[in-house]
XYZ file of C-alpha atoms in Angstrom:
399
model
C 22.784 7.938 -14.239
C 19.765 8.380 -16.513
C 17.822 5.157 -15.964
C 14.676 6.857 -14.657
C 14.455 9.161 -17.652
C 14.816 6.227 -20.042
C 11.967 4.410 -18.288
C 9.535 7.309 -18.600
C 10.544 7.938 -22.224
C 9.964 4.266 -23.071
C 6.607 4.299 -21.284
C 5.457 7.292 -23.323
C 6.562 5.612 -26.563
C 4.398 2.614 -25.602
C 1.386 4.880 -25.190
C 1.042 4.756 -21.409
C 1.076 7.768 -19.089
C 3.940 7.573 -16.571
C 3.434 8.926 -13.050
C 6.477 8.948 -10.764
C 6.163 8.407 -7.014
C 9.214 9.768 -5.200
C 10.239 10.736 -1.678
C 11.928 13.790 -3.210
C 10.762 14.650 -6.761
C 13.055 17.710 -6.848
C 16.078 15.364 -7.057
C 15.019 14.168 -10.501
C 15.688 16.820 -13.153
C 14.146 14.714 -15.919
C 10.669 15.096 -14.385
C 10.660 18.720 -15.557
C 12.324 18.158 -18.928
C 9.999 15.241 -19.739
C 6.933 17.013 -18.268
C 6.191 14.050 -15.985
C 3.571 14.078 -13.254
C 5.268 13.401 -9.914
C 3.804 12.712 -6.477
C 5.723 13.067 -3.231
C 5.326 9.990 -1.016
C 7.543 8.029 1.362
C 8.698 5.214 -0.929
C 9.912 3.212 2.093
C 6.339 3.082 3.430
C 4.400 0.324 1.650
C 1.079 1.332 3.226
C 1.534 4.931 2.089
C 2.264 3.714 -1.459
C -0.828 1.490 -1.423
C -2.953 4.464 -0.337
C -1.483 6.664 -3.079
C -1.992 4.038 -5.794
C -5.551 3.437 -4.568
C -6.196 7.170 -4.859
C -4.758 7.202 -8.375
C -7.011 4.287 -9.358
C -10.024 6.517 -8.743
C -8.890 8.590 -11.748
C -6.706 6.277 -13.830
C -6.615 2.681 -14.995
C -3.251 1.555 -13.590
C -1.648 -0.537 -16.335
C 1.437 -1.529 -14.346
C 3.834 -0.625 -11.541
C 7.614 -0.897 -11.461
C 10.596 0.757 -9.818
C 13.672 2.275 -11.375
C 16.086 -0.403 -10.294
C 19.441 1.205 -9.592
C 21.400 1.259 -7.302
C 19.609 -1.311 -5.157
C 16.889 -3.914 -5.006
C 14.790 -2.449 -2.172
C 12.652 -0.227 -4.402
C 12.135 -3.095 -6.838
C 10.990 -5.357 -3.995
C 8.496 -2.682 -2.923
C 7.184 -2.390 -6.483
C 6.735 -6.178 -6.593
C 4.624 -6.030 -3.419
C 2.471 -3.281 -4.937
C 1.959 -5.370 -8.083
C 0.882 -8.344 -5.954
C -1.494 -6.148 -3.905
C -3.202 -4.692 -6.990
C -3.191 -7.899 -9.064
C -0.771 -6.540 -11.664
C 2.032 -8.365 -13.544
C 5.281 -8.470 -11.601
C 7.943 -10.636 -9.982
C 7.378 -12.741 -6.866
C 8.010 -10.321 -3.948
C 9.432 -13.119 -1.766
C 11.998 -13.992 -4.466
C 13.128 -10.364 -4.696
C 13.274 -10.003 -0.893
C 15.481 -13.061 -0.424
C 17.913 -11.708 -3.029
C 18.156 -8.362 -1.223
C 19.847 -10.152 1.685
C 23.237 -11.074 0.228
C 23.976 -13.621 2.952
C 20.659 -15.373 2.402
C 21.272 -15.264 -1.353
C 24.726 -16.842 -0.879
C 23.231 -19.645 1.231
C 20.537 -20.473 -1.329
C 23.046 -20.505 -4.193
C 25.554 -22.644 -2.285
C 22.834 -25.127 -1.276
C 21.906 -25.472 -4.958
C 25.512 -26.219 -5.923
C 26.103 -22.861 -7.640
C 29.799 -21.840 -7.427
C 30.178 -18.891 -5.020
C 33.115 -17.473 -3.027
C 33.675 -18.731 0.508
C 31.697 -16.470 2.856
C 30.792 -15.726 6.481
C 28.398 -13.362 8.245
C 29.679 -10.930 10.907
C 27.974 -8.378 13.152
C 30.954 -7.112 15.152
C 34.700 -6.611 14.821
C 35.635 -9.897 16.520
C 33.433 -11.879 14.129
C 34.917 -10.019 11.134
C 38.442 -10.861 12.274
C 37.558 -14.501 12.910
C 35.807 -14.866 9.533
C 38.757 -13.335 7.683
C 41.142 -15.729 9.460
C 38.990 -18.725 8.471
C 38.697 -17.658 4.823
C 42.218 -16.261 4.504
C 43.278 -12.793 3.349
C 42.604 -11.047 1.061
C 38.856 -10.818 1.684
C 35.986 -8.604 0.590
C 33.961 -6.794 3.251
C 30.509 -5.636 2.167
C 27.186 -4.762 3.804
C 24.704 -7.647 3.587
C 22.245 -5.282 1.881
C 22.839 -2.446 -0.566
C 24.009 -1.744 -4.096
C 26.355 0.290 -6.255
C 29.416 -1.106 -4.425
C 28.667 1.172 -1.443
C 30.596 0.010 1.593
C 32.426 -2.670 -0.434
C 36.195 -2.952 -0.076
C 39.020 -5.372 -0.711
C 41.014 -5.910 2.482
C 44.465 -7.200 1.648
C 45.995 -7.253 5.122
C 45.050 -6.987 8.809
C 45.418 -3.190 8.802
C 42.985 -2.702 5.907
C 40.598 -5.203 7.484
C 40.570 -3.299 10.790
C 40.258 0.063 9.023
C 37.236 -0.941 6.952
C 35.603 -2.700 9.885
C 35.785 0.563 11.841
C 34.316 2.411 8.843
C 31.367 0.006 8.595
C 30.679 -0.357 12.313
C 31.950 2.914 13.772
C 29.099 5.208 12.750
C 30.440 6.560 9.451
C 28.605 4.130 7.176
C 24.845 4.712 7.128
C 23.039 1.414 7.746
C 19.403 1.075 6.713
C 19.080 -1.961 8.999
C 21.091 -3.406 11.894
C 24.753 -3.835 10.862
C 25.443 -7.165 9.133
C 28.691 -7.613 7.215
C 29.381 -10.231 4.569
C 33.006 -11.383 4.708
C 33.919 -13.284 1.570
C 36.797 -14.718 -0.391
C 38.251 -12.434 -3.065
C 37.386 -14.322 -6.247
C 40.130 -13.229 -8.624
C 39.732 -13.133 -12.382
C 38.031 -11.220 -15.220
C 34.612 -9.733 -14.427
C 31.515 -10.565 -16.481
C 27.836 -9.742 -16.209
C 24.916 -11.699 -17.666
C 21.793 -9.686 -18.502
C 18.635 -11.784 -18.423
C 14.939 -11.342 -19.169
C 12.686 -14.067 -17.829
C 14.766 -17.212 -18.244
C 16.713 -16.084 -21.308
C 20.277 -14.740 -21.204
C 20.118 -11.782 -23.596
C 23.785 -10.800 -23.563
C 26.974 -11.168 -21.518
C 29.210 -8.151 -20.958
C 32.728 -7.638 -19.593
C 33.708 -4.989 -17.058
C 36.875 -3.398 -15.731
C 37.377 -1.580 -12.439
C 39.656 1.165 -11.213
C 42.515 0.472 -8.793
C 41.860 -1.505 -5.593
C 40.837 -1.546 -2.812
C 37.574 -0.147 -4.204
C 35.393 -1.382 -7.062
C 34.599 1.675 -9.166
C 33.571 0.834 -12.733
C 35.899 2.094 -15.466
C 34.756 0.332 -18.639
C 32.006 -2.016 -19.863
C 31.916 -3.890 -23.167
C 29.122 -5.896 -24.825
C 29.382 -8.621 -25.935
C 32.181 -9.913 -23.717
C 35.156 -11.492 -25.515
C 34.322 -15.092 -24.575
C 34.888 -18.462 -26.178
C 31.811 -20.543 -26.999
C 32.611 -22.772 -24.027
C 32.933 -19.840 -21.617
C 29.669 -18.365 -22.850
C 27.905 -21.710 -22.430
C 29.241 -22.162 -18.896
C 28.192 -18.665 -17.792
C 24.757 -19.232 -19.331
C 24.359 -22.569 -17.539
C 25.344 -21.112 -14.161
C 23.025 -18.140 -14.754
C 20.068 -20.442 -15.300
C 21.018 -22.402 -12.159
C 20.909 -19.112 -10.202
C 17.406 -18.366 -11.482
C 16.236 -21.792 -10.338
C 17.915 -21.574 -6.934
C 16.428 -18.137 -6.222
C 13.023 -18.680 -7.862
C 13.527 -15.815 -10.310
C 11.377 -16.492 -13.353
C 9.805 -13.136 -14.230
C 11.323 -9.999 -15.676
C 14.909 -8.767 -15.616
C 17.885 -10.127 -13.687
C 21.585 -9.379 -13.935
C 24.233 -11.702 -12.544
C 27.826 -10.704 -11.818
C 30.670 -13.232 -12.200
C 34.391 -13.581 -11.837
C 36.068 -16.109 -14.121
C 38.432 -17.882 -11.738
C 40.647 -20.986 -11.872
C 37.487 -23.057 -11.302
C 35.485 -21.261 -13.986
C 32.600 -18.821 -13.437
C 31.977 -17.904 -9.779
C 28.842 -15.917 -8.915
C 29.583 -12.658 -7.119
C 26.021 -11.376 -6.954
C 22.556 -11.942 -8.383
C 20.628 -8.691 -8.811
C 16.896 -9.354 -9.345
C 16.413 -6.290 -11.501
C 17.556 -4.601 -14.678
C 21.127 -3.306 -14.540
C 21.399 0.463 -14.346
C 22.613 2.788 -17.080
C 24.634 2.441 -19.282
C 24.112 -1.345 -19.560
C 20.693 -1.135 -21.287
C 22.088 1.251 -23.924
C 25.115 -0.986 -24.514
C 22.922 -4.064 -24.988
C 20.641 -2.225 -27.415
C 23.649 -1.053 -29.438
C 25.282 -4.498 -29.335
C 22.332 -6.664 -30.336
C 19.245 -4.480 -30.854
C 17.252 -5.524 -27.769
C 15.846 -2.575 -25.780
C 15.558 -4.129 -22.310
C 13.869 -1.095 -20.741
C 11.078 -1.072 -23.316
C 10.678 -4.842 -23.124
C 10.554 -4.682 -19.322
C 7.755 -2.116 -19.440
C 5.866 -4.322 -21.892
C 5.979 -7.126 -19.323
C 4.924 -4.734 -16.561
C 1.792 -3.652 -18.467
C 0.935 -7.207 -19.505
C 2.132 -7.126 -23.123
C 4.313 -9.669 -24.907
C 7.983 -8.733 -25.049
C 10.209 -9.214 -28.094
C 13.740 -10.350 -27.253
C 14.942 -11.148 -30.781
C 18.430 -9.892 -31.598
C 18.490 -7.617 -34.626
C 22.195 -7.036 -35.277
C 25.651 -7.724 -33.866
C 28.294 -5.146 -33.047
C 30.593 -4.183 -30.158
C 29.476 -1.456 -27.758
C 31.659 -0.051 -24.961
C 31.232 2.550 -22.241
C 34.039 4.376 -20.461
C 33.154 5.884 -17.096
C 34.608 9.296 -16.331
C 36.066 9.257 -12.809
C 37.990 12.084 -11.103
C 41.251 11.198 -9.402
C 40.776 13.533 -6.439
C 38.228 15.399 -4.354
C 37.470 19.082 -4.744
C 35.137 21.404 -6.621
C 34.406 20.416 -10.212
C 34.825 23.795 -11.924
C 34.827 23.016 -15.614
C 34.063 20.309 -18.159
C 35.419 20.855 -21.651
C 35.387 18.853 -24.886
C 32.060 17.053 -24.402
C 30.711 18.347 -27.730
C 33.874 17.259 -29.543
C 33.570 13.803 -27.973
C 29.926 13.511 -29.010
C 30.897 14.456 -32.555
C 33.416 11.622 -32.980
C 31.972 9.172 -35.571
C 30.798 6.031 -33.761
C 30.095 7.763 -30.436
C 26.526 7.003 -29.393
C 26.280 8.937 -26.133
C 28.107 11.371 -23.864
C 26.289 11.701 -20.546
C 27.150 13.696 -17.416
C 25.715 12.819 -14.022
C 26.712 16.170 -12.531
C 27.297 19.730 -13.729
C 29.900 22.261 -12.603
C 30.289 23.845 -10.181
C 29.728 20.964 -7.794
C 31.700 19.399 -4.915
C 33.343 16.059 -5.633
C 33.791 13.791 -2.612
C 35.460 10.477 -3.369
C 33.451 7.617 -1.849
C 35.068 4.563 -3.447
C 31.859 3.404 -5.152
C 29.623 4.130 -8.152
C 29.017 7.676 -6.902
C 32.596 8.591 -7.878
C 31.629 8.449 -11.567
C 30.714 11.845 -13.046
C 29.713 10.650 -16.516
C 30.219 8.156 -19.305
C 30.953 7.920 -23.012
C 29.503 5.151 -25.196
C 30.813 4.048 -28.584
C 29.771 1.257 -30.939
C 31.099 -0.236 -34.175
C 31.273 -3.584 -36.008
C 34.520 -4.691 -34.281
C 36.058 -4.565 -30.783
C 39.250 -2.919 -32.080
C 37.384 -0.155 -33.883
C 35.096 0.496 -30.910
C 38.080 0.750 -28.560
C 39.782 3.278 -30.849
C 36.614 5.400 -31.168
C 36.096 5.386 -27.418
C 39.694 6.373 -26.697
C 39.568 9.234 -29.224
C 36.368 10.557 -27.646
C 37.602 10.299 -24.064
C 40.914 11.960 -24.979
C 39.002 15.040 -26.158
C 37.356 15.553 -22.746
C 39.018 17.488 -19.925
C 37.808 18.779 -16.576
C 39.299 20.813 -13.771
C 38.923 20.266 -10.041
C 39.966 22.831 -7.429
C 41.004 21.193 -4.148
C 38.883 21.988 -1.121
C 40.422 24.648 1.174
C 42.411 23.218 4.045
C 41.610 24.093 7.669
C 44.636 26.438 7.740
C 43.273 28.376 4.798
């Protein structure tokens, strides 16, 4: 979604030489376009990464180490361990690790009095069914580790619960660890996200999703349309999360639902939110979180002062069916609409589209910004209306 490229561009602007360590450098097109040195290494193997960084230190002065944070925390936790090993600035690895386990995170937040949905842990179908009965349908089923809404589904009745349990436990879903499912109450209400650096809430955004039972992003807006009281309550709960989870260095983003009892924490992500959130925040208030994060990583002072105030929104482009993406048309017209800041595609035709019910369903986004929410909404709609694409259904077995 472009986060990696923005990190290396920001690093170069700050006068440091970025080197990317990747299990598969060929996956990252920006390495060629940005002329970035890349080294193939198993990024799940901490010892291998330590050896590679030690080798690099024979030639370079390593100013800092970080990981491109989306769509999960695991790579960021690894980067934190590397920073600790080499005596470089970084977050506490133990704090990142305990956030990666969503059940553990829930326990720590609940013990600290932070409002969270009712939850249970399950490792088999019987435990899932029992947990759902105790909490009461509808419930959310999600893997206890992971990101990007992969494996997450709203189960509104017993049939959907059984169906998604089979998906998670029956061999289709790819577990990185032994299967552990978080069963939790469906906290209903508007969705908000607080973006934090250190212990300061920089901005709060609002998000909308596509139709249930999945949680595929459709639109993000910064700043969120909140009252002063709502903003203060989300800020207070955000700071309570940081204390409960011992997160006091670098970026964090916290997801909320505003329910009948106020803000309820859905998830604390001990990392910077992925694209397009950093662009939206920069357009909304003038703070470039990627650049400021890199400053922290290399031991410089970061500058979090807001420089202006406007409304920035992103609309995600999501196909409504599977098939082969044959054509995208109108992107140049959309980019030319006054007030449009960015039109980005995550894929190029021809390419197969397989609907997964998570962030991977998005094929691009459009960002617009203006002084008012109404104007931004109109600009965004005009731009999106100018874009079309065609998808040819996959051949059936009969064909």
